[in-house]
Coordinates of C-alpha atoms in Angstrom, one line a residue:
Chain A
M199 CA 11.8 52.1 27.9
S200 CA 14.5 54.6 26.6
L201 CA 17.6 54.2 24.6
R202 CA 20.1 54.5 27.1
K203 CA 18.1 52.1 29.7
Y204 CA 18.3 49.6 27.1
I205 CA 21.9 49.4 26.2
I206 CA 22.6 49.7 29.3
K207 CA 20.6 46.8 30.1
R208 CA 21.8 45.2 27.1
T209 CA 25.0 45.7 27.2
L210 CA 24.7 43.4 31.6
D211 CA 23.1 41.3 29.0
S212 CA 25.7 40.3 26.6
L213 CA 28.2 40.0 29.8
I214 CA 26.5 37.7 30.8
T215 CA 25.7 35.3 28.8
I216 CA 29.7 35.9 28.2
F217 CA 30.7 35.4 31.6
L218 CA 28.5 32.0 30.8
V219 CA 30.1 30.7 27.7
F220 CA 33.8 31.6 29.9
M221 CA 32.4 29.2 32.3
L222 CA 30.8 26.4 29.9
N223 CA 34.6 26.3 28.5
F224 CA 35.8 26.2 31.9
F225 CA 33.9 22.7 31.2
I226 CA 33.5 22.1 27.9
C227 CA 36.9 21.9 27.0
Y228 CA 38.8 22.7 28.9
Q229 CA 39.2 19.7 30.9
N230 CA 39.5 17.8 27.9
L231 CA 43.7 19.7 27.5
S232 CA 45.8 17.2 28.3
E233 CA 47.7 19.6 31.0
A234 CA 44.4 19.9 32.5
R235 CA 43.2 16.2 33.7
G236 CA 44.5 14.0 36.4
L237 CA 44.7 18.1 38.5
P238 CA 41.5 19.1 41.5
E239 CA 38.8 21.1 40.5
S240 CA 40.6 24.4 42.0
E241 CA 43.0 24.0 40.6
Q242 CA 42.4 23.2 36.8
F243 CA 40.4 26.6 37.8
T244 CA 43.2 28.9 38.5
N245 CA 45.1 27.8 35.4
Y246 CA 42.4 27.7 32.9
I247 CA 42.6 31.6 34.1
R248 CA 46.0 31.9 34.0
F249 CA 46.5 30.2 30.4
V250 CA 43.7 32.7 29.3
F251 CA 44.0 35.7 30.6
F252 CA 48.0 35.7 30.6
D253 CA 49.4 32.9 28.8
R254 CA 47.5 34.0 25.5
F255 CA 45.4 29.2 24.7
G256 CA 48.8 28.7 25.7
T257 CA 51.9 27.5 22.4
L258 CA 50.8 25.2 20.0
A259 CA 53.5 22.7 18.3
L260 CA 53.6 24.6 14.6
P261 CA 57.1 26.3 14.3
G262 CA 56.9 29.8 14.5
S263 CA 54.0 29.8 15.7
P264 CA 54.6 32.2 18.7
N265 CA 51.0 31.3 20.3
T266 CA 47.7 29.9 20.1
L267 CA 45.4 32.8 20.1
D268 CA 47.5 34.4 16.9
Y269 CA 46.9 31.3 15.2
V270 CA 43.3 31.1 16.2
F271 CA 43.3 34.9 14.5
E272 CA 45.1 34.3 11.4
R273 CA 42.6 31.9 10.6
L274 CA 39.1 33.7 11.4
S275 CA 40.5 36.8 9.4
Y276 CA 39.5 35.0 6.4
S277 CA 37.0 33.3 7.6
L278 CA 35.4 36.1 8.6
I279 CA 35.7 37.9 5.3
I280 CA 34.2 35.0 3.0
L281 CA 31.1 34.2 5.9
T282 CA 30.1 37.6 6.3
V283 CA 30.0 37.7 2.1
S284 CA 27.5 35.2 2.4
A285 CA 25.4 35.6 4.5
I286 CA 24.7 39.3 2.9
F287 CA 24.2 37.6 -1.0
A288 CA 22.0 35.3 1.3
I289 CA 20.2 37.3 2.8
L290 CA 19.7 39.8 0.2
V291 CA 18.8 37.0 -2.3
G292 CA 15.9 35.2 0.1
V293 CA 14.8 37.8 0.9
A294 CA 14.0 39.5 -2.6
S295 CA 12.7 35.5 -4.4
G296 CA 11.1 35.3 -0.8
A297 CA 9.3 39.2 -1.0
L298 CA 8.7 37.7 -5.2
A299 CA 7.4 35.1 -3.9
S300 CA 4.6 36.6 -1.1
F301 CA 4.1 38.6 -4.3
K302 CA 2.8 35.9 -6.5
R303 CA 1.9 33.1 -3.6
G304 CA -0.2 30.1 -4.6
S305 CA 1.5 30.9 -8.3
K306 CA 3.8 28.2 -10.7
T307 CA 6.6 30.6 -9.3
D308 CA 5.8 30.3 -5.8
F309 CA 5.6 26.8 -5.8
L310 CA 9.5 27.0 -8.2
F311 CA 11.3 29.1 -5.5
S312 CA 9.4 26.9 -2.5
A313 CA 10.4 23.9 -3.8
F314 CA 13.7 24.7 -4.9
F315 CA 14.7 26.6 -0.8
I316 CA 13.2 23.7 0.7
T317 CA 15.4 21.6 -1.4
L318 CA 18.5 23.9 -0.7
I319 CA 17.6 23.5 3.3
M320 CA 17.9 20.3 3.0
V321 CA 21.0 18.9 0.8
P322 CA 23.4 19.0 3.1
N323 CA 26.4 21.5 2.2
W324 CA 29.1 19.4 2.3
W325 CA 27.0 17.5 -1.0
S326 CA 26.4 21.2 -2.5
A327 CA 29.5 21.3 -2.0
F328 CA 31.1 18.4 -4.1
V329 CA 29.3 19.1 -6.7
L330 CA 30.9 22.3 -7.3
L331 CA 34.3 21.2 -6.3
A332 CA 33.3 18.2 -9.7
T333 CA 31.6 20.5 -11.7
F334 CA 33.9 24.1 -11.7
T335 CA 36.9 23.1 -11.1
P336 CA 39.0 23.2 -14.4
P337 CA 38.9 26.8 -14.0
F338 CA 38.1 28.1 -10.4
P339 CA 41.5 27.2 -7.8
V340 CA 41.0 25.6 -5.1
G341 CA 41.9 24.4 -1.7
K342 CA 44.4 28.3 -1.1
W343 CA 43.0 32.4 -0.4
H344 CA 45.4 33.9 -2.2
S345 CA 47.6 32.8 -5.8
F346 CA 51.6 32.1 -5.0
E347 CA 52.7 35.2 -6.6
W348 CA 49.9 37.0 -5.3
I349 CA 50.6 36.1 -1.1
N350 CA 53.3 37.8 0.0
V351 CA 52.5 41.4 -2.0
P352 CA 51.1 43.4 1.7
F353 CA 47.1 43.9 0.0
L354 CA 48.0 48.1 0.1
S355 CA 50.0 47.8 -3.0
D356 CA 47.3 46.5 -4.6
P357 CA 44.1 46.7 -3.4
V358 CA 42.4 45.9 -6.8
G359 CA 44.5 42.9 -7.7
K360 CA 45.2 41.5 -4.1
T361 CA 41.2 41.7 -4.4
R362 CA 40.3 40.4 -7.3
D363 CA 42.7 37.4 -6.7
F364 CA 41.0 36.4 -3.1
L365 CA 37.7 36.8 -4.8
W366 CA 38.9 34.6 -8.1
H367 CA 40.1 31.5 -5.3
T368 CA 36.4 32.1 -2.6
T369 CA 34.6 31.9 -5.2
L370 CA 32.9 28.4 -5.3
P371 CA 33.1 28.6 -1.4
M372 CA 30.7 31.1 -1.5
V373 CA 28.4 30.1 -3.5
C374 CA 28.9 27.1 -1.3
L375 CA 27.6 29.4 2.5
T376 CA 25.3 31.3 0.4
L377 CA 23.3 28.2 -0.9
S378 CA 22.4 26.8 3.4
M379 CA 21.9 29.5 4.3
V380 CA 19.6 31.3 1.0
G381 CA 17.3 28.7 1.9
V382 CA 16.0 29.5 5.4
Y383 CA 15.5 33.2 4.7
F384 CA 13.4 32.5 1.8
L385 CA 11.4 30.9 4.9
V386 CA 11.7 33.3 6.8
S387 CA 11.3 36.8 4.6
R388 CA 8.0 34.8 3.1
S389 CA 6.3 34.2 6.5
C390 CA 7.3 37.2 8.0
I391 CA 5.4 38.8 4.5
A392 CA 2.7 36.3 4.9
A393 CA 2.2 37.7 8.5
T394 CA 1.9 41.1 7.6
F395 CA -1.7 40.3 5.6
S396 CA -4.2 40.0 8.2
E397 CA -2.9 43.1 9.5
P398 CA -5.8 45.6 9.1
Y399 CA -4.5 48.6 7.5
L400 CA -3.2 46.5 4.0
I401 CA -7.4 46.0 4.1
T402 CA -7.5 49.7 4.5
A403 CA -4.5 49.8 1.7
K404 CA -7.1 47.8 -0.8
A405 CA -10.3 49.4 0.0
K406 CA -8.0 52.7 -1.2
G407 CA -7.6 50.7 -4.3
L408 CA -3.9 50.2 -4.5
R409 CA -2.0 48.3 -6.8
R410 CA -1.1 44.3 -5.4
R411 CA 2.0 45.0 -6.1
S412 CA 2.0 48.4 -4.6
I413 CA 0.4 47.0 -0.7
I414 CA 2.9 44.1 -1.0
F415 CA 5.7 45.5 -1.0
R416 CA 5.7 49.1 0.0
H417 CA 3.5 48.1 3.2
A418 CA 3.6 44.5 3.9
F419 CA 7.2 44.8 3.2
R420 CA 8.1 47.1 4.8
N421 CA 6.7 46.0 8.0
A422 CA 7.5 42.6 7.5
I423 CA 11.6 43.7 7.8
V424 CA 11.5 43.8 11.7
P425 CA 10.9 40.6 12.2
I426 CA 13.4 39.1 8.8
A427 CA 16.0 41.5 10.6
A428 CA 15.3 40.4 13.7
G429 CA 15.3 35.8 12.8
A430 CA 19.2 37.5 11.0
A431 CA 19.9 36.0 14.5
L432 CA 20.1 32.8 13.8
I433 CA 22.3 32.9 11.5
P434 CA 25.7 32.5 13.4
V435 CA 25.0 29.0 14.5
F436 CA 23.8 27.9 11.0
L437 CA 26.6 29.0 9.5
I438 CA 29.8 27.4 12.0
N439 CA 28.0 25.1 10.8
A440 CA 28.2 25.6 7.2
S441 CA 32.2 26.6 7.7
I442 CA 33.0 23.4 9.1
S443 CA 32.3 21.3 6.1
V444 CA 32.6 23.8 3.8
E445 CA 36.1 24.7 4.3
R446 CA 37.0 20.7 4.5
V447 CA 35.7 20.6 1.3
F448 CA 37.2 23.4 -0.4
S449 CA 40.7 22.5 2.1
L450 CA 40.5 26.6 3.1
K451 CA 43.0 26.7 5.9
G452 CA 40.0 29.3 8.5
I453 CA 38.4 28.6 11.0
G454 CA 36.2 25.7 9.9
D455 CA 39.4 24.3 9.8
A456 CA 40.5 24.5 12.9
I457 CA 37.6 23.3 14.7
Y458 CA 38.4 20.1 12.7
H459 CA 41.4 19.2 13.6
S460 CA 40.9 21.1 17.1
L461 CA 39.0 17.0 17.2
I462 CA 40.9 15.0 14.9
S463 CA 44.1 13.9 13.7
E464 CA 45.8 14.3 10.9
S465 CA 45.5 10.8 10.5
E466 CA 41.8 11.0 10.1
L467 CA 41.5 9.3 14.0
P468 CA 40.5 11.8 16.9
R469 CA 43.1 13.4 19.2
V470 CA 43.0 12.2 22.6
D471 CA 44.0 15.1 23.0
V472 CA 42.4 18.3 22.7
L473 CA 44.7 21.0 20.9
P474 CA 44.5 23.8 23.2
T475 CA 42.7 26.0 19.8
L476 CA 40.0 23.8 21.3
P477 CA 39.5 26.3 23.5
A478 CA 40.6 29.2 21.8
I479 CA 38.1 28.9 18.9
F480 CA 35.1 28.5 21.9
L481 CA 35.4 31.3 23.6
L482 CA 36.4 33.3 20.2
V483 CA 33.1 32.4 18.1
S484 CA 31.1 33.0 20.9
I485 CA 32.1 36.2 20.9
I486 CA 32.1 36.9 17.6
T487 CA 28.4 35.9 17.4
I488 CA 27.3 37.0 21.0
A489 CA 29.1 41.3 19.5
I490 CA 26.4 40.5 16.5
Q491 CA 23.8 39.1 18.2
Y492 CA 24.1 42.6 20.4
A493 CA 24.4 44.6 17.0
L494 CA 21.4 42.9 15.5
D495 CA 19.3 44.2 18.6
L496 CA 20.1 48.2 18.8
L497 CA 19.4 47.9 15.1
N498 CA 16.5 45.9 15.2
Y499 CA 15.6 49.2 17.9
Q500 CA 16.8 51.6 15.6
L501 CA 14.2 49.5 12.5
D502 CA 11.6 49.3 15.3
P503 CA 9.4 52.2 16.6
R504 CA 7.4 50.0 19.1
L505 CA 9.9 48.4 21.0
G506 CA 10.7 50.1 24.2
R507 CA 9.1 53.0 23.1
S508 CA 6.0 53.7 24.4
M509 CA 2.7 55.3 22.1
T510 CA 2.6 59.3 23.2
D511 CA 6.0 60.1 22.4
G512 CA 4.6 61.8 19.5
A513 CA 7.3 60.6 17.2
G514 CA 5.7 57.8 15.6
L515 CA 2.3 60.4 15.4
T516 CA 4.9 62.8 13.9
F517 CA 6.2 60.8 11.3
S518 CA 2.3 59.3 10.1
L519 CA 1.1 62.9 10.2
K520 CA 4.0 63.5 7.7
S521 CA 3.3 64.8 3.9
R522 CA 4.1 61.1 2.3
R523 CA 4.9 62.5 -1.8
W524 CA 7.1 61.0 -4.2
K525 CA 10.9 60.9 -3.8
S526 CA 13.6 60.1 -6.3
R527 CA 15.3 56.8 -5.0
K528 CA 18.2 59.3 -3.9
V529 CA 16.3 61.8 -1.8
R530 CA 14.5 58.0 -0.5
L531 CA 18.1 56.7 0.6
K532 CA 19.5 59.9 2.1
R533 CA 16.5 59.8 4.2
F534 CA 17.1 56.4 5.1
M535 CA 20.6 57.0 6.3
S536 CA 19.9 59.9 8.1
S537 CA 17.4 58.7 10.2
F538 CA 19.4 55.7 10.3
M539 CA 22.1 58.7 11.5
K540 CA 20.4 59.6 13.9
G541 CA 20.6 58.7 18.0
S542 CA 24.1 56.4 18.8
S543 CA 22.4 53.1 18.6
G544 CA 22.5 53.1 14.9
K545 CA 26.2 54.7 14.7
L546 CA 27.0 51.2 17.2
G547 CA 25.8 48.4 15.5
L548 CA 27.5 49.5 12.5
A549 CA 31.1 50.8 14.5
I550 CA 30.5 47.0 15.4
I551 CA 30.9 45.6 12.5
L552 CA 33.5 47.1 10.8
T553 CA 35.2 47.2 13.4
L554 CA 34.6 43.4 12.8
I555 CA 35.3 43.4 8.7
A556 CA 38.2 45.8 9.9
F557 CA 40.0 43.5 12.6
A558 CA 38.7 41.1 9.6
A559 CA 40.8 42.9 7.0
Y560 CA 43.4 43.7 9.4
R561 CA 45.7 40.6 9.9
P562 CA 47.6 39.7 7.9
S563 CA 47.5 36.0 5.9
F564 CA 49.4 32.6 7.2
H565 CA 52.9 34.4 8.1
W566 CA 54.2 31.6 10.1
Q567 CA 53.8 29.3 7.7
I568 CA 55.5 30.6 4.6
Q569 CA 58.8 32.3 6.3
K570 CA 59.2 28.5 7.7
Chain B
M300 CA 14.5 -7.6 -2.2
A301 CA 18.1 -7.4 -1.9
D302 CA 20.4 -8.2 2.2
P303 CA 21.8 -4.7 3.1
E304 CA 25.5 -5.8 3.8
V305 CA 25.6 -8.4 1.6
I306 CA 28.3 -7.6 -0.8
N307 CA 28.2 -8.6 -4.6
P308 CA 31.8 -7.8 -6.6
V309 CA 30.4 -9.0 -9.8
L310 CA 28.1 -6.2 -9.9
R311 CA 29.3 -3.4 -9.1
N312 CA 28.1 -0.4 -10.3
Q313 CA 25.1 -1.7 -12.0
P314 CA 22.8 0.7 -13.5
P315 CA 18.8 0.2 -12.4
S316 CA 17.7 -2.7 -13.0
L317 CA 14.3 -4.5 -13.1
E318 CA 16.5 -6.5 -10.2
H319 CA 18.1 -3.7 -8.3
L320 CA 15.6 -1.8 -8.6
F321 CA 17.9 1.9 -7.8
G322 CA 21.5 -0.3 -9.5
T323 CA 23.9 -1.2 -6.6
D324 CA 27.0 0.3 -4.8
E325 CA 30.4 0.3 -5.3
Y326 CA 30.1 -3.3 -2.6
G327 CA 27.8 -5.0 -5.2
R328 CA 25.2 -3.6 -2.2
D329 CA 21.4 -3.1 -3.3
V330 CA 21.2 0.7 -3.4
L331 CA 17.6 0.5 -2.7
S332 CA 17.2 -1.4 0.8
R333 CA 20.1 -0.3 1.7
T334 CA 18.4 3.4 1.5
I335 CA 15.6 1.7 3.0
W336 CA 17.7 0.2 6.1
A337 CA 18.9 4.1 6.8
S338 CA 16.3 5.2 6.7
R339 CA 15.7 3.5 10.2
V340 CA 18.7 5.3 12.2
S341 CA 18.5 8.6 9.4
L342 CA 15.1 8.9 10.9
L343 CA 14.9 8.4 14.4
E344 CA 17.6 9.7 15.2
S345 CA 16.4 13.8 13.4
L346 CA 12.5 12.9 13.9
G347 CA 13.2 11.9 18.4
A348 CA 16.6 14.7 17.7
L349 CA 13.5 17.6 16.3
F350 CA 10.8 16.5 19.0
V351 CA 13.8 17.1 22.3
A352 CA 14.5 20.5 20.3
I353 CA 11.2 20.8 20.1
L354 CA 10.5 20.4 24.2
A355 CA 12.9 22.1 25.4
G356 CA 12.7 24.8 23.2
T357 CA 9.5 25.3 24.3
A358 CA 9.5 24.8 27.8
I359 CA 12.3 27.0 27.9
G360 CA 11.3 29.9 25.9
M361 CA 8.3 29.7 28.0
I362 CA 9.6 30.0 31.2
S363 CA 11.8 32.1 30.3
G364 CA 9.6 34.8 28.8
Y365 CA 6.2 34.5 31.1
Y366 CA 8.5 35.0 34.1
R367 CA 10.4 37.5 32.3
D368 CA 10.6 39.6 35.2
Q369 CA 12.1 36.9 37.6
P370 CA 15.5 36.1 37.6
V371 CA 14.4 32.2 37.3
G372 CA 13.5 33.9 33.8
Y373 CA 17.1 35.9 33.2
M374 CA 18.8 33.0 33.8
L375 CA 16.6 30.7 31.4
D376 CA 17.3 33.7 28.4
R377 CA 20.7 34.1 29.4
V378 CA 21.1 30.4 28.9
T379 CA 19.6 30.5 25.9
D380 CA 21.6 33.2 24.7
V381 CA 24.4 31.0 25.4
F382 CA 23.9 27.9 23.1
L383 CA 22.6 30.1 20.5
S384 CA 26.1 31.5 20.0
V385 CA 28.5 28.7 20.9
P386 CA 30.0 26.4 18.4
V387 CA 27.3 23.1 18.0
I388 CA 29.5 21.1 17.2
F389 CA 31.6 21.6 20.7
V390 CA 28.4 20.7 22.3
I391 CA 28.2 17.4 20.3
V392 CA 31.2 16.0 21.0
F393 CA 32.0 16.4 24.4
F394 CA 27.9 16.0 25.7
P395 CA 28.8 13.3 29.0
I396 CA 26.9 9.8 27.3
E397 CA 28.6 6.9 25.4
T398 CA 27.2 6.0 22.8
G399 CA 24.7 4.5 21.0
S400 CA 21.3 6.5 18.6
L401 CA 20.7 8.5 22.4
K402 CA 23.5 9.9 22.4
W403 CA 23.4 11.7 19.3
I404 CA 19.6 12.1 19.9
L405 CA 19.6 14.2 23.4
A406 CA 23.3 15.7 21.6
V407 CA 21.6 17.3 18.8
G408 CA 18.7 18.0 20.3
L409 CA 20.1 20.3 23.9
S410 CA 22.2 22.1 21.1
T411 CA 19.6 22.5 18.9
W412 CA 16.8 23.9 20.9
A413 CA 18.0 28.0 21.6
I414 CA 16.4 28.9 18.0
M415 CA 13.1 27.0 19.3
A416 CA 13.6 28.9 22.6
K417 CA 14.5 32.1 21.2
I418 CA 11.1 31.9 19.0
V419 CA 9.1 31.0 21.5
R420 CA 10.2 33.5 23.9
S421 CA 8.8 36.5 21.9
Q422 CA 5.8 34.6 20.8
V423 CA 5.0 34.8 24.7
L424 CA 5.9 37.9 25.6
V425 CA 3.5 39.3 23.1
T426 CA 0.8 36.6 24.8
R427 CA 1.4 37.4 28.5
E428 CA 0.2 41.3 27.7
K429 CA -2.6 39.8 26.9
T430 CA -6.1 40.6 28.4
Y431 CA -7.1 37.0 28.3
I432 CA -4.4 36.2 30.9
E433 CA -4.7 39.0 33.3
S434 CA -8.5 37.8 33.6
A435 CA -7.4 34.2 33.3
K436 CA -5.3 35.7 36.9
A437 CA -8.1 36.9 38.6
L438 CA -10.2 33.9 38.2
G439 CA -7.6 32.4 39.9
A440 CA -5.7 29.8 37.5
S441 CA -2.5 28.8 38.6
D442 CA 0.9 29.2 36.5
S443 CA 0.4 26.2 35.2
R444 CA -2.8 26.2 33.7
I445 CA -2.5 29.6 32.2
F446 CA 0.7 28.0 30.5
L447 CA -0.7 24.5 29.2
S448 CA -4.4 25.8 28.6
Y449 CA -4.0 29.7 28.0
I450 CA -0.2 30.2 25.8
L451 CA 1.0 27.0 24.8
P452 CA -2.4 27.4 22.1
D453 CA -0.7 30.2 21.0
V454 CA 2.6 29.5 20.6
M455 CA 1.7 25.6 18.9
G456 CA 1.5 28.2 15.9
V457 CA 4.4 30.3 15.9
I458 CA 6.2 26.4 16.8
A459 CA 4.8 24.7 13.5
A460 CA 5.8 27.8 11.8
N461 CA 8.7 27.7 12.8
M462 CA 9.8 23.6 12.7
V463 CA 11.4 23.5 9.6
Y464 CA 14.1 25.7 10.5
I465 CA 14.9 23.3 13.3
A466 CA 15.0 20.3 11.1
G467 CA 16.7 21.0 8.9
L468 CA 19.6 22.6 11.1
V469 CA 19.1 18.6 13.4
I470 CA 19.3 17.5 9.4
L471 CA 21.8 19.2 8.9
I472 CA 24.6 18.8 11.6
Q473 CA 23.3 14.2 12.0
T474 CA 25.0 14.5 7.2
T475 CA 27.3 17.0 8.6
L476 CA 28.3 14.0 11.8
D477 CA 28.1 11.0 9.5
F478 CA 30.2 13.3 6.5
F479 CA 32.8 13.7 9.0
G480 CA 32.3 10.0 11.2
F481 CA 32.5 11.7 14.1
K482 CA 30.1 9.6 15.2
R483 CA 32.7 6.2 13.9
F484 CA 35.1 7.6 16.6
L485 CA 33.7 6.7 20.8
W486 CA 35.5 9.4 22.4
S487 CA 37.3 7.6 25.9
K488 CA 37.0 9.0 29.2
D489 CA 40.1 7.1 30.0
P490 CA 43.8 9.6 28.2
G491 CA 45.3 6.7 28.2
L492 CA 43.4 4.6 26.0
P493 CA 43.4 5.9 21.9
P494 CA 39.4 7.0 20.4
V495 CA 37.6 3.5 19.5
T496 CA 36.7 3.4 16.2
V497 CA 34.0 1.5 15.4
A498 CA 31.8 1.0 12.0
P499 CA 30.1 3.7 10.3
T500 CA 26.0 3.3 11.1
L501 CA 24.9 3.0 7.7
S502 CA 22.4 5.8 7.1
W503 CA 21.4 8.8 4.5
G504 CA 23.9 10.6 5.5
S505 CA 26.7 8.1 5.1
I506 CA 25.7 6.9 2.5
L507 CA 25.4 10.2 0.5
A508 CA 29.2 10.6 2.0
Y509 CA 30.6 7.4 1.3
N510 CA 29.5 6.5 -2.7
M511 CA 31.2 10.5 -3.0
P512 CA 33.8 9.5 -5.1
T513 CA 32.5 7.0 -6.8
F514 CA 29.6 8.7 -7.3
L515 CA 32.5 12.2 -8.4
S516 CA 34.6 9.9 -10.4
L517 CA 32.8 7.5 -12.5
D518 CA 29.1 9.3 -12.0
T519 CA 27.7 6.3 -10.9
W520 CA 23.6 9.1 -9.9
W521 CA 21.5 5.9 -8.7
V522 CA 23.6 5.5 -5.8
V523 CA 23.4 9.2 -4.1
L524 CA 19.5 10.3 -6.3
P525 CA 17.0 8.1 -3.5
P526 CA 19.0 8.7 -0.2
L527 CA 19.2 12.6 -0.6
S528 CA 15.4 13.0 -2.5
C529 CA 14.6 10.6 1.2
I530 CA 16.7 13.7 3.2
V531 CA 14.6 16.5 -0.2
L532 CA 11.5 14.9 0.9
L533 CA 12.1 15.1 5.2
G534 CA 12.2 18.5 4.9
L535 CA 9.1 18.6 2.1
S536 CA 6.4 16.6 4.9
L537 CA 8.0 18.3 7.6
I538 CA 7.2 21.5 6.1
L539 CA 3.5 21.3 4.6
V540 CA 3.3 19.0 8.2
G541 CA 4.0 22.4 9.3
N542 CA 1.9 25.3 7.2
K543 CA -1.1 23.3 7.8
V544 CA -0.8 22.7 11.1
T545 CA -0.6 26.2 11.0
E546 CA -3.0 26.7 9.7
L547 CA -5.4 24.8 11.3
L548 CA -3.9 26.0 15.1
N549 CA -3.9 30.2 14.0
P550 CA -6.9 31.5 13.0
H551 CA -5.5 34.4 12.2
V552 CA -3.3 32.5 9.6
R553 CA -6.2 31.3 7.9
S554 CA -7.7 33.8 7.2
A555 CA -5.1 36.1 6.3
Y556 CA -4.3 33.5 3.3
E557 CA -7.1 33.8 2.2
L558 CA -7.6 38.2 2.5
I559 CA -3.8 37.7 0.3
G560 CA -6.5 35.3 -1.7
E561 CA -8.7 38.3 -2.5
I562 CA -6.0 40.8 -2.6

């Protein structure tokens, strides 16, 4: 399967998935709204289409808020940043410690790492959030994205100061989100590296007399990257659940808090009439997750030369016949980037991620709350 | 052993003693017996949900992987994608069964099966190209025989190895539902009536959640340590079982462990 065919196929798949999510949203969320109750199904559906595409998910009973879609975008903006950063940290830390544990497999380090990360997986993240909150709150602030004096400063006038203030406020939630993800990634990378141990080229590497470190980090680890990258598709499922409890505990006004409050009212009772934020969040979060998975699939296609390319292509052959002398880290990074940028799939994946980040960073924050 | 529900205001927040091995909570109830009593609901719901998730995920993953080129397999794969991308909490809250443990087992299980289906599907895609499947087809084996006797043993190792992620997610969702008190609220379908509030079910998650303020203010570690360590031990046991099953079912992996011992 060529690259173009692969992209077309994946795009079609994603569009069908989005359509199914659109239909599921109608049955799960929209039919529970007060404005939809009691109407016949056909009328409900035409109302639903108008509701999504023309009414921008209706209006909320909040002062200064024009429509639900803008409200959800504002809620998403900061949440996406902390979720992305903590996911990246979780991947880096998890993969690094997984590689280290498989390097020292069977030793005391391996056992301690495994016990620690399994504990992290199993401990509920609202629990660790509460413990972090109780331990570190006096130095760290809680409950806001920005300090009072920084709220109305535009980002571009003082990017460094605003970023520092933002980090100061979101360190604890990000640590907590990272802790809730890192254990899964540790186990994934550890088992993926272990799965390459039975491949014949590792026996070859051993027969050549290579050192253990070079066998594991250069031969086993590189080939384990492909399944590890594929496992990143599981991250959004975990992160959305984690963000609900973490944002509730740290009382941050993010997407998790919006999900909670679309189901539970301010007096901590379940809403009889759910808010129009419910279908909006459902649809937007699903579409973002599908986009992330789409980007990851294209990235995987770039990483794994076996995926869909025939062996007689010659591409793999020339790669293995190249003389592989030791190169400096800078040169290797350059080579990696150039091969990553070759073709359009890597660029496309990177572009989608950057677009999402830009989208997240662009939205101005919570103006309708401050202006009364 | 003390009754888990009997309150004793005199003996509030007592540290561990011979009479109460894990001390007492803020109402003077015995923590040990409460933890043991809670394990009934917790284990039933988390293991039941895990079982439902694995069963549904394996079945759908195998069918969608094996019939990859046919509309059935394609649509099942799209449905898997849908469940992998929607926020799980909405599916759980609006699950159409009214009350009881069965609701939470089915709701949590049927909203987390997609991860397992994806993993199983990717393994089946590899397995279905192998020559022994082809020879089984040439010998005239039916599809059900190919599924149960040829593909399933190959997939079992993957299921056992990846069970722990599903378990972690299921337990996380269970405890989160306890924490937010979603389980206390029963959504009534009649729009005129407000939701019904019932007493919280006694589970490890609810013990943790309801004793959180006391723990943070008075440092009563003995109240939260037993349920917390129960949750961690449940995960640890699932991982150990999963690893062992993987080794037993997958001679490939076993030889790999032996090889790495030599390296």
